[in-house]
Coordinates of C-alpha atoms and ligand atoms in Angstrom, one line a residue:
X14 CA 56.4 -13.5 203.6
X15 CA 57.2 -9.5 203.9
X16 CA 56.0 -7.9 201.0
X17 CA 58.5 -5.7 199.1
X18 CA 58.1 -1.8 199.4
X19 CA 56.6 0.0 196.6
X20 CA 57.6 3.8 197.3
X21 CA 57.0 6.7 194.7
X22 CA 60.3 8.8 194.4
X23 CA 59.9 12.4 194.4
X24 CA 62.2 15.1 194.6
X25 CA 65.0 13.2 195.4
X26 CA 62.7 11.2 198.2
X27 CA 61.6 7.6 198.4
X28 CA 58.3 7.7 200.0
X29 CA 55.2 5.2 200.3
X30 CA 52.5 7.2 200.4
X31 CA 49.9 6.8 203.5
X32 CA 46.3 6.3 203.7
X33 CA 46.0 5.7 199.8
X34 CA 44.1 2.3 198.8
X35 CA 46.7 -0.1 197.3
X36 CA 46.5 -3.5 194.4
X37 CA 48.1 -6.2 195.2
X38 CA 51.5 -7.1 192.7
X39 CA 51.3 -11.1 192.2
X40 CA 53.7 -13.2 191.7
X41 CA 52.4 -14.8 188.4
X42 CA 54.3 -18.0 189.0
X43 CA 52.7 -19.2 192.4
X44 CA 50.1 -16.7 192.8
X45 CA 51.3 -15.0 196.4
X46 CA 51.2 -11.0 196.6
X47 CA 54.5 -10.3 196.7
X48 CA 53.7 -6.1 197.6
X49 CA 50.9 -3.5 197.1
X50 CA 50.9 -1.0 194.6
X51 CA 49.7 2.7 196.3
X52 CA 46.8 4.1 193.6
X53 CA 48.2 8.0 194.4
X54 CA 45.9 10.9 193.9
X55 CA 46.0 14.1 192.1
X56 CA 47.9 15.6 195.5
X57 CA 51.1 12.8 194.6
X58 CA 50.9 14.0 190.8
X59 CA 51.1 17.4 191.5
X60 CA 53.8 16.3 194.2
X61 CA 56.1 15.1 191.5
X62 CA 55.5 17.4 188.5
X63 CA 56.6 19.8 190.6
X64 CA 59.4 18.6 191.8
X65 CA 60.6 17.7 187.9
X66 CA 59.3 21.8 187.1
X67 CA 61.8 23.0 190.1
X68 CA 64.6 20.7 188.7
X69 CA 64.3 21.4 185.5
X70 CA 66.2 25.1 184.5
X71 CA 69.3 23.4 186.1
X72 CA 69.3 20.1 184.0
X73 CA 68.4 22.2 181.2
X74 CA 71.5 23.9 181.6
X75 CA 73.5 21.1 182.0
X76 CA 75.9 20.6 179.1
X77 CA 74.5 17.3 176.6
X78 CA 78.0 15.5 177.2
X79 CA 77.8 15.9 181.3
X80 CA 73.6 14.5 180.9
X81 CA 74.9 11.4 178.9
X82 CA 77.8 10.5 181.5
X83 CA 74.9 10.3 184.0
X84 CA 73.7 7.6 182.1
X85 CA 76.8 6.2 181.0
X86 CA 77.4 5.4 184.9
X87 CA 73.7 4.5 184.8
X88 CA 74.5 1.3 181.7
X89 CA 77.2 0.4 183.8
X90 CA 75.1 0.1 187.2
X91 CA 72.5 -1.7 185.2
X92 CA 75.1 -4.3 184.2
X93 CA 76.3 -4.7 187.4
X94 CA 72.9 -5.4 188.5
X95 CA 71.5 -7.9 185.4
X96 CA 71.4 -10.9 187.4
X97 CA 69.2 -9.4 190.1
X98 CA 67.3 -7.2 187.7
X99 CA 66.2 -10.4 185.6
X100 CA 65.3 -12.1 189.0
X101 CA 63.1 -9.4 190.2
X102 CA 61.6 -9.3 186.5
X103 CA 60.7 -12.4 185.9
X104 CA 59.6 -12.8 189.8
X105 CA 57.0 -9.7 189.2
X106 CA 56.0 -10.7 185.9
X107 CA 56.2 -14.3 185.3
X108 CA 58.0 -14.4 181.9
X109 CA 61.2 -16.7 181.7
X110 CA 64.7 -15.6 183.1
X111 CA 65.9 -16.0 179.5
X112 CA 62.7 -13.6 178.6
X113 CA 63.9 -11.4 181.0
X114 CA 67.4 -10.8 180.1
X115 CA 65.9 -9.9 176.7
X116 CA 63.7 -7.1 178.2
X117 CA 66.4 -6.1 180.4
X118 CA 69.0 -6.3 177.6
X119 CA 66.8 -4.1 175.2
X120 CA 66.3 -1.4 178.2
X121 CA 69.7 -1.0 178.8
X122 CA 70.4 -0.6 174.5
X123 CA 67.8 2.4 174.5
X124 CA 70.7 3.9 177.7
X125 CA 73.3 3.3 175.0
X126 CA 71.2 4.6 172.4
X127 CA 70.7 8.1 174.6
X128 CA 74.8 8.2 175.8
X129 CA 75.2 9.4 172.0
X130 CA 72.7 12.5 173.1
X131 CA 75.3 15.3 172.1
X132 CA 75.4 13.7 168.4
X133 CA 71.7 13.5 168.4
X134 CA 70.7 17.0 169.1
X135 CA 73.1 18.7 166.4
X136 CA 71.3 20.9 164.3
X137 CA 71.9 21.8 160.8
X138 CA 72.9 25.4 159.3
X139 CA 73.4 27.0 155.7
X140 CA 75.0 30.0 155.2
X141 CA 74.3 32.5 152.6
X142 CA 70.2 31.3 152.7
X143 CA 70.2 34.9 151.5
X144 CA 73.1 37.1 150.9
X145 CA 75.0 38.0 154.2
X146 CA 72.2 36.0 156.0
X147 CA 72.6 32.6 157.8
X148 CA 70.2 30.2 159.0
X149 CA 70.5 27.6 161.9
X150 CA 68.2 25.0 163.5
X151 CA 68.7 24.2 167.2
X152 CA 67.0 21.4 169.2
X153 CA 65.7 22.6 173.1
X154 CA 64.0 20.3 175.7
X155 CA 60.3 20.9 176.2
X156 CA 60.3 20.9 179.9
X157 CA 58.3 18.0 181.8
X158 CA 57.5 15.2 180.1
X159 CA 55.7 12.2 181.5
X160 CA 55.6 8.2 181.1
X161 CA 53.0 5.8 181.8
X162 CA 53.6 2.3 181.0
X163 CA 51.9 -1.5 180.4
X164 CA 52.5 -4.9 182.4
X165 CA 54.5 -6.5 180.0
X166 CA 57.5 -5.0 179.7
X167 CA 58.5 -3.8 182.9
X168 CA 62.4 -2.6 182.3
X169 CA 61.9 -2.0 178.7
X170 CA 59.1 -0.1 178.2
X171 CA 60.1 2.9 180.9
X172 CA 63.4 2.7 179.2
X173 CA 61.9 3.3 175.9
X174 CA 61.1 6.5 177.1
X175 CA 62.9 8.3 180.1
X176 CA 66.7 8.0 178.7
X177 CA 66.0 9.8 176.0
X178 CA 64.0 12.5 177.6
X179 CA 66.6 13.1 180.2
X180 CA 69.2 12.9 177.7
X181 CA 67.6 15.8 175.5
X182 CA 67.3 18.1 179.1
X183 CA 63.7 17.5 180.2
X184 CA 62.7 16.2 183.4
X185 CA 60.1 13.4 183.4
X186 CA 57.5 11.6 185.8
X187 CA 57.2 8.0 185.3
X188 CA 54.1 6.1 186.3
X189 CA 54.7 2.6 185.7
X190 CA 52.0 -0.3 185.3
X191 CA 50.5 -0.8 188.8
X192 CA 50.7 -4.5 188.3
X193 CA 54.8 -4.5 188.2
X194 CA 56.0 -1.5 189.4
X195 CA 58.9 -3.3 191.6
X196 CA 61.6 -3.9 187.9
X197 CA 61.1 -0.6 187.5
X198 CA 61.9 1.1 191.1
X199 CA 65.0 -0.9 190.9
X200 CA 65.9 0.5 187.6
X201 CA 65.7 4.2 188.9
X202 CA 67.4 3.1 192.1
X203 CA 70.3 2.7 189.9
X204 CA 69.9 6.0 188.1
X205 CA 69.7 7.5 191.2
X206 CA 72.8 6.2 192.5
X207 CA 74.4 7.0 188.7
X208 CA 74.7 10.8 189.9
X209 CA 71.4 11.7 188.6
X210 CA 70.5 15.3 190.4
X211 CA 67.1 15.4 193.0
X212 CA 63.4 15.6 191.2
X213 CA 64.9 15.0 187.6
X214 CA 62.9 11.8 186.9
X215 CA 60.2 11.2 189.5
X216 CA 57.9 8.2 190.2
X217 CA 54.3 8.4 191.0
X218 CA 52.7 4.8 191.2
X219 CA 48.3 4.3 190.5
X220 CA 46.0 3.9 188.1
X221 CA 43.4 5.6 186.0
X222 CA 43.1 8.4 188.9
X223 CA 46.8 9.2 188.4
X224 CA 47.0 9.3 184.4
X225 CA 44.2 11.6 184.6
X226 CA 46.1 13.9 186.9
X227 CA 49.3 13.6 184.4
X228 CA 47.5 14.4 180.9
X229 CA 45.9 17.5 182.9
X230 CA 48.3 18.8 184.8
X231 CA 49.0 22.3 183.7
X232 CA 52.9 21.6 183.8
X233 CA 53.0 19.0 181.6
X234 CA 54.6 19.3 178.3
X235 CA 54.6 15.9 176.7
X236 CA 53.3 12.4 176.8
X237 CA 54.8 8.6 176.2
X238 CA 52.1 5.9 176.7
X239 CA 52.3 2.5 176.2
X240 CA 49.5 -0.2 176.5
X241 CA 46.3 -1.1 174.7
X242 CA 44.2 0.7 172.7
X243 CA 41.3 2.1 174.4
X244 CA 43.5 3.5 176.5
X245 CA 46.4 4.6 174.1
X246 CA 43.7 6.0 172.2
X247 CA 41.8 8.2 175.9
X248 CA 45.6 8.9 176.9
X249 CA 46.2 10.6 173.0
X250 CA 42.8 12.8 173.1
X251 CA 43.1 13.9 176.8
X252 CA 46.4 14.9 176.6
X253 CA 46.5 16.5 173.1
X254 CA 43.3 18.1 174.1
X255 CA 45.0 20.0 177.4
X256 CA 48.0 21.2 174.3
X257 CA 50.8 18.1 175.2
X258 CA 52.3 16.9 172.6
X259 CA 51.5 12.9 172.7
X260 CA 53.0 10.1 171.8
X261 CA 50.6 6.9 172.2
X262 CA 51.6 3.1 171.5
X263 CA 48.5 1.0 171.7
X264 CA 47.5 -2.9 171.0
X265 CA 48.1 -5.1 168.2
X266 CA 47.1 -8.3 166.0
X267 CA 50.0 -9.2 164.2
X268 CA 50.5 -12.0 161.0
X269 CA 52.8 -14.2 160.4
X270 CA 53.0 -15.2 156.6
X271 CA 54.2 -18.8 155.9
X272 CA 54.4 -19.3 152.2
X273 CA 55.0 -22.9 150.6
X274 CA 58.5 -22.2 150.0
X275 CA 59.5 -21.6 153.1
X276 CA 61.9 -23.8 154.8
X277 CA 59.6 -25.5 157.4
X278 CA 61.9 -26.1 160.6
X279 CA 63.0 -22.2 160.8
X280 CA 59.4 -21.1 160.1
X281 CA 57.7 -22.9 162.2
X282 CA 60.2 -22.0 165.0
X283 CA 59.7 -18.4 164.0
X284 CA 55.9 -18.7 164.7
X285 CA 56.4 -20.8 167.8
X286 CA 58.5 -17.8 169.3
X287 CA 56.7 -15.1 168.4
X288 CA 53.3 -16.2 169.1
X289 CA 54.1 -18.4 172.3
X290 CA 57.5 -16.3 173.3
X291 CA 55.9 -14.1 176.9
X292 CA 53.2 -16.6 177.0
X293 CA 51.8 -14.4 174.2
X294 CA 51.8 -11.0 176.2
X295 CA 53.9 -9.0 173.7
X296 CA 52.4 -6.1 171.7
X297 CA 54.7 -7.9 168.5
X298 CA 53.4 -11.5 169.3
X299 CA 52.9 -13.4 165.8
X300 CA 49.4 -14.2 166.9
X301 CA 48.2 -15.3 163.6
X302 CA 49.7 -17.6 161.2
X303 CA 48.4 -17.0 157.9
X304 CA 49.2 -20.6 156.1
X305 CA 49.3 -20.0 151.7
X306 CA 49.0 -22.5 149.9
X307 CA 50.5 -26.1 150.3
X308 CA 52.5 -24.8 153.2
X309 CA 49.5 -26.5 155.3
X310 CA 50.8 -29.8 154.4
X311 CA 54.1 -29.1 155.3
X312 CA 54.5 -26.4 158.0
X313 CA 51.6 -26.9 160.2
X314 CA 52.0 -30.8 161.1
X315 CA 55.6 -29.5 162.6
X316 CA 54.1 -26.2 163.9
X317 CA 51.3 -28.8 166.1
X318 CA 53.7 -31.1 167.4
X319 CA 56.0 -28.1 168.6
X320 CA 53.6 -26.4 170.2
X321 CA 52.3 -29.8 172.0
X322 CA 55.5 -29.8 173.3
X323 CA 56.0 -26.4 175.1
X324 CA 55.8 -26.7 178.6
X325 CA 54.7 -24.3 180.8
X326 CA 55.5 -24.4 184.4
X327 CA 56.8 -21.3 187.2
X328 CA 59.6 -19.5 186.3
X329 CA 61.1 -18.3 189.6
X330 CA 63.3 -20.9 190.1
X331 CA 66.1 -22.5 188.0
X332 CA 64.6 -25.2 186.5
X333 CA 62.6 -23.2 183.4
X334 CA 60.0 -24.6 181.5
X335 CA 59.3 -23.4 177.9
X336 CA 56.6 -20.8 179.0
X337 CA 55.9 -18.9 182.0
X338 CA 52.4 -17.8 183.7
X339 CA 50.3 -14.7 182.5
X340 CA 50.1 -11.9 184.8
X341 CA 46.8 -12.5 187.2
X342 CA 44.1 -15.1 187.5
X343 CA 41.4 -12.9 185.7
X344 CA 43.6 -12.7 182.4
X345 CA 43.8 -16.4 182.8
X346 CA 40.2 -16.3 182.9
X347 CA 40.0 -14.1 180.4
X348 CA 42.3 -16.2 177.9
X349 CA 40.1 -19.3 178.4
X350 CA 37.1 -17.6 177.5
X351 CA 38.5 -16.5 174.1
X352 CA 39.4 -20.0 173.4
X353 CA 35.9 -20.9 174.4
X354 CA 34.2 -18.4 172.0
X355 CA 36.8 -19.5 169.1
X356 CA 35.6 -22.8 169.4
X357 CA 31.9 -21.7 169.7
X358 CA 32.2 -19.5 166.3
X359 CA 33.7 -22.2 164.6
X360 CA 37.4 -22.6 165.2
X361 CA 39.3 -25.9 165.7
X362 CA 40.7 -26.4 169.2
X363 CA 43.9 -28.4 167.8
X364 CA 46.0 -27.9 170.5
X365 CA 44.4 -27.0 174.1
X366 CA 46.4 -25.4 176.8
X367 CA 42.8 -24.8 179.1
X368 CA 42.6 -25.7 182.5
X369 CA 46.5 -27.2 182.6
X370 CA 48.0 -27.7 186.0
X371 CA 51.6 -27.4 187.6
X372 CA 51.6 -29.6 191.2
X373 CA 54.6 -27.8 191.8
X374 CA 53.3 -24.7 192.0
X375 CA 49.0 -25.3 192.1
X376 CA 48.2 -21.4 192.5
X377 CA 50.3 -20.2 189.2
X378 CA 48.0 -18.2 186.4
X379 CA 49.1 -20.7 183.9
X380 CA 47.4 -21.3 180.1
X381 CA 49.3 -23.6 177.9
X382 CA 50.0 -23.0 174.2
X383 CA 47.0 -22.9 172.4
X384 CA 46.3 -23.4 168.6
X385 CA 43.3 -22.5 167.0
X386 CA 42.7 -23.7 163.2
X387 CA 40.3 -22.7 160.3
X388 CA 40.0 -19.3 162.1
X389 CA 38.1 -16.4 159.6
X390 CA 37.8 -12.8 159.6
X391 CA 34.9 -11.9 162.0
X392 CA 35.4 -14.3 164.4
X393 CA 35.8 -12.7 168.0
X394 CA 39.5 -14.6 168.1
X395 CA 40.5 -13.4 164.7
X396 CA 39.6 -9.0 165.8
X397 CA 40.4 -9.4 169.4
X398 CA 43.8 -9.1 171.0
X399 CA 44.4 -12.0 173.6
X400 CA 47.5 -11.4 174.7
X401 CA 48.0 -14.9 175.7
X402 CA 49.5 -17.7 174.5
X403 CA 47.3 -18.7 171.9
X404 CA 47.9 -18.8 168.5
X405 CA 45.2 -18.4 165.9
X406 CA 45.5 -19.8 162.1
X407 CA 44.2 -19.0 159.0
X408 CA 44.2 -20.9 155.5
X409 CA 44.5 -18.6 152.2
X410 CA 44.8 -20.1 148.6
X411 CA 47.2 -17.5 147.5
X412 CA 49.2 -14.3 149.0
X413 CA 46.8 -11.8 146.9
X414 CA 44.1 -12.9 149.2
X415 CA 46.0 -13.2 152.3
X416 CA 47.0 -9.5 152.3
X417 CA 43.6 -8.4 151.8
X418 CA 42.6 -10.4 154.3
X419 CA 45.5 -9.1 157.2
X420 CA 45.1 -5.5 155.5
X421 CA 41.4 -5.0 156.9
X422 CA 42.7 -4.9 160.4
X423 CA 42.1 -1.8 162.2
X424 CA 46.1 -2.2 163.7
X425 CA 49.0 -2.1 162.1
X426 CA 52.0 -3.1 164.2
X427 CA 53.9 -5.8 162.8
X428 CA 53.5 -8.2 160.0
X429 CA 56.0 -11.2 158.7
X430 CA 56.2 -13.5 155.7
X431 CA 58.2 -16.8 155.7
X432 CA 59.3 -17.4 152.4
X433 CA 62.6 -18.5 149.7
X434 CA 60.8 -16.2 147.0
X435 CA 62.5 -12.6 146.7
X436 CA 59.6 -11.6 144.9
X437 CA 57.0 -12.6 147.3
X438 CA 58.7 -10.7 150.2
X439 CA 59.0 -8.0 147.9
X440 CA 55.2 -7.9 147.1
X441 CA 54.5 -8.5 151.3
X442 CA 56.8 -5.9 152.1
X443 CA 55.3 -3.2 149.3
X444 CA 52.3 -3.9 150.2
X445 CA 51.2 -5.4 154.2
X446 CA 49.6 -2.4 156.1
X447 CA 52.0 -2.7 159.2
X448 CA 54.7 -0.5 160.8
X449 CA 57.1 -2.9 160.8
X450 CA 57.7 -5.9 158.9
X451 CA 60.0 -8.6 158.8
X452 CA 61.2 -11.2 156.3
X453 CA 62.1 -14.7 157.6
X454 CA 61.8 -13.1 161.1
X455 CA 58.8 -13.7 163.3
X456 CA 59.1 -11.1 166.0
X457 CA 60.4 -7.9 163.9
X458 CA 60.1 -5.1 166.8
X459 CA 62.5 -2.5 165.7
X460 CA 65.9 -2.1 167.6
X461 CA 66.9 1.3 169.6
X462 CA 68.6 3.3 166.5
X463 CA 65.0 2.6 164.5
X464 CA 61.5 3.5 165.1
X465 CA 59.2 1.8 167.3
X466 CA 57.0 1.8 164.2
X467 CA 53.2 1.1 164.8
X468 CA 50.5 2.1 162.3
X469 CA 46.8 2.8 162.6
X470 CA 44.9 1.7 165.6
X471 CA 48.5 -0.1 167.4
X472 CA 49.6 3.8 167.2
X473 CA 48.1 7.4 168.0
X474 CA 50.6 10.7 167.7
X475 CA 53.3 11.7 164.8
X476 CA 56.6 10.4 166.5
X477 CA 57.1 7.1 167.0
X478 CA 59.3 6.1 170.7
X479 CA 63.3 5.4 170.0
X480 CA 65.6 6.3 167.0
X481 CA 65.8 10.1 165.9
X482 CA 62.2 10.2 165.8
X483 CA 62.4 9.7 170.1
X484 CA 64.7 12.8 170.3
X485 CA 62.6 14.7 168.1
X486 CA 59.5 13.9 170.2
X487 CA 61.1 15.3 173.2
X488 CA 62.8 18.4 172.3
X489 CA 61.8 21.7 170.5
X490 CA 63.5 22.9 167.4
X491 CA 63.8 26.6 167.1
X492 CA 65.6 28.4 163.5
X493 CA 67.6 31.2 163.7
X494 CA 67.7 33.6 160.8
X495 CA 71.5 36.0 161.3
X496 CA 72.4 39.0 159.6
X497 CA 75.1 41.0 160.7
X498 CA 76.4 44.6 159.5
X499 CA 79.2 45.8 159.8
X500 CA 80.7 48.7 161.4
X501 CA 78.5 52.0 161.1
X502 CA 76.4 50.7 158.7
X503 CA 73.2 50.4 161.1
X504 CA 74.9 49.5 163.9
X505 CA 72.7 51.2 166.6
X506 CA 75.4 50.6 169.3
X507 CA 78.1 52.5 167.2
X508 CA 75.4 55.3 166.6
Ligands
NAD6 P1 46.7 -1.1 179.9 O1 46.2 -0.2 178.8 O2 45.7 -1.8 180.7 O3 47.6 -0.2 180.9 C1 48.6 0.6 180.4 C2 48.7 1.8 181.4 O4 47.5 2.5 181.4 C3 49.0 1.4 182.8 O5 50.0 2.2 183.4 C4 47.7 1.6 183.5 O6 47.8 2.0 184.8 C5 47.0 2.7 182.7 N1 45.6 2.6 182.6 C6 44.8 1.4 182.6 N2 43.5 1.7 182.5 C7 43.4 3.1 182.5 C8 42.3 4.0 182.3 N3 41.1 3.6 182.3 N4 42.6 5.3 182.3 C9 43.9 5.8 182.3 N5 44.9 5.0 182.4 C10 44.7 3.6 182.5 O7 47.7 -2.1 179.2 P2 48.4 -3.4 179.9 O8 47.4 -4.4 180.1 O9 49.2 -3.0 181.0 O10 49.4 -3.8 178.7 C11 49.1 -4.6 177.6 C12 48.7 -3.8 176.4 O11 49.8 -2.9 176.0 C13 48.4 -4.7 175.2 O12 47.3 -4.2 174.5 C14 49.7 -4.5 174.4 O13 49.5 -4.7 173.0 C15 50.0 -3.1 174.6 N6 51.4 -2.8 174.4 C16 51.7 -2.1 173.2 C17 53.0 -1.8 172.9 C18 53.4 -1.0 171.7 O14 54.5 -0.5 171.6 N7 52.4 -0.8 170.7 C19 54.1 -2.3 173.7 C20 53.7 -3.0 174.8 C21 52.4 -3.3 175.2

């Protein structure tokens, strides 16, 4: 089979880069290479940051409202293109079509989110701060801005980011994850095609080699990361440490609070999704359910039996199963040997998705859905992120204890209680240490107009990606302070 190109865009220029080593880009569902990423060097870097330098006064100077048309031809390209955009997502990364359209669907809502750029960057003004004196704030574009993005959201995750840069007048360099960089050439393709002028967003593919050439490049002005923590956390004191300003989204180990009120179909449906929904590989995933009480007796018999019976199968083709492959054979590797050292340390294996097998499609990095009881603080399962489809649980007498418990870890993304008690989701809300929280919702990642809200360890910077806090990120504000006298009274020009 011909493997797809994988060219960097620069200046305007779609170009694979020659004589660079390359990674392979699987197909998750059957195994085969489907194209080879190029790992560019410090020479490609500097290639595209200055390109996005040289293209930058003019975009700068381009009015807000004429920036956002760009990418109001740019939603509408992107919805022409769903169906093949979803394809080459799912084909890349292995997550269900019906995954796909949400990642595609959430990319293109940050576009929408950006079209209302000449809204977004209005300043505010007083008159009179003292007499005969006004003040005024104003909101400028920093210059080049970069992104550098993780495996598991291939469309949504670069969208996160370069609509609203562009949209507030900078130019950006994108580097997406080396191990689907295919969803998002596509994506640009489109913006391309949308009007958008020569060397205002550029793409440079690699790996570590090319981050490091981004967070030190002297042009730089400002950083987006996503991905997982050691890195997030490297990416946030390289880049502030060379003066960017940084914004860095890391990992995560989120709860999912089931209380003995809560109605036991829609809770245990809200745990299945969020801790089996992307075969686990979501920075939200519920990956602990935190069971209170007598909700053991009634919530976890149905959460078992559900889980049993999630299948998990290839996903590029039409017949889906319920869960799709993770992204290489080493993760797969990796997942099993988590579940292995849960069950050493003392976990209960009550549902096993090791070693499971597809004979239509043998080669397929698959792991089924995996529950793992009686899990305690400590254990390797209960600190590590797994980012796979396995789903720890933990048993707590009462909520008090529970919180404590879930407050000691060093992330804070997203927390969720299932509950019919106003007063307990009151308490959970006041009190979880997490970004983001949601009530009778088991995945509560934060829509376009909010913050993309991590705490702690799952964050590393001041201003969070998306929302007003995502224009503020990526523009300047400057204050002006007026006076002016009138005629011959100081007026040099009259003099
Ligand atoms: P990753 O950290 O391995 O890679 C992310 C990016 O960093 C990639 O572009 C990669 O090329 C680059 N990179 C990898 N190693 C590097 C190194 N040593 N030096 C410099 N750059 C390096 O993450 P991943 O496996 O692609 O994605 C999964 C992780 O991302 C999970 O931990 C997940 O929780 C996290 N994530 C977080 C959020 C969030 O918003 N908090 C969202 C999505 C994913």
């Amino acid at each position: 089979m011909t493997k797809l190109a994988c060219p960097n865009f620069i200046g305007g220029e779609w170009k694979t880069p020659a004589g660079v080593a390359t990674t392979p880009v699987y197909n998750p569902s059957t195994g085969e290479v489907i194209a080879e990423t190029p790992l560019c060097t410090a020479e490609h870097v500097n290639e595209a940051v200055e390109a996005a330098a040289a293209a930058y006064p003019a975009w700068w100077e381009t009015p807000p409202v004429e920036r956002a048309r760009v990418l109001f031809r740019f939603k509408m390209l992107l919805e022409d293109s769903f169906e093949e955009l979803i394809r080459l997502n799912t084909r890349e990364h292995g997550k269900t079509l019906a995954e796909s359209r949400g990642d595609v669907k959430r990319g293109m809502e940050m576009v929408e989110f950006a079209c209302g750029i000449p809204s977004l960057l209005m300043g505010e003004s007083l008159e009179n701060v003292a007499r005969g004196i006004d003040c005024d704030t104003i909101r400028q574009p920093l210059g080049v801005c970069v992104g550098i993005t993780p495996f598991n959201f291939p469309a949504m995750v670069p969208l996160w980011m370069y609509p609203t840069a562009l949209a507030c007048g900078n130019t950006f360099v994108l580097k997406p994850s080396e191990k689907v960089p295919l969803t998002a050439i596509k994506v640009v393709q489109l913006l391309e095609k949308a009007g958008l002028p020569k060397g205002v967003l550029n793409i440079v593919h690699g790996g570590r080699d090319c981050v490091d050439a981004l967070l030190t490049h002297p042009k730089v002005k400002a950083i987006s990361f996503v991905g997982s923590t050691p890195i997030a956390r490297h990416v946030f004191e390289v880049g502030t440490k060379h003066g960017k300003r940084v914004q860095s989204n890391g990992g995560a180990k989120n709860y999912v609070f089931i209380m003995p009120d809560a109605d036991v179909e829609n809770s245990a449906r809200g745990v299945i999704e969020a801790a089996f929904g992307c075969a686990g590989e979501r920075c939200m995933a519920g990956s602990t359910a935190v069971v209170i009480g007598g909700a053991d007796k009634t919530v976890l018999p149905t959460l078992f039996e559900a889980t049993r019976a999630i299948s998990v199968g290839p996903t590029d083709r039409e017949n889906q199963p319920g869960m799709g492959p993770v992204i290489t054979n080493q993760h797969r590797q990796r997942v099993e040997e988590l579940i292995a050292i849960g069950a050493k340390e003392g976990a209960k294996v009550v549902v096993d998705g090791r070693g499971v097998k597809n004979s239509d499609s043998p080669n397929g990095f698959f792991v089924g859905a995996t529950i793992l009881d009686e899990v305690r603080s400590g254990m390797t399962v209960a600190r590590e992120e797994i980012f796979g489809p396995v789903l720890n649980v933990m048993r707590f007498d009462d909520l008090d204890a529970a919180i404590e418990t879930a407050n000691r870890s060093p992330y804070g993304n997203g927390a969720s209680i299932f509950t019919r008690s106003g007063k307990a989701a009151r308490e959970f809300k006041h009190r979880i240490k997490a970004g983001m929280v949601g009530i009778n919702i088991g995945v509560p990642a934060s829509m376009p107009w909010f913050p993309f809200n991590g705490w702690d360890e799952s964050f590393f910077g001041d201003l969070h990606m998306q929302g007003k806090e995502g224009v503020q990120f990526f523009t300047q504000q400057k204050v002006t302070t007026t006076r002016w006298f009138s005629y011959g009274e100081g007026d040099i020009w009259h003099k």
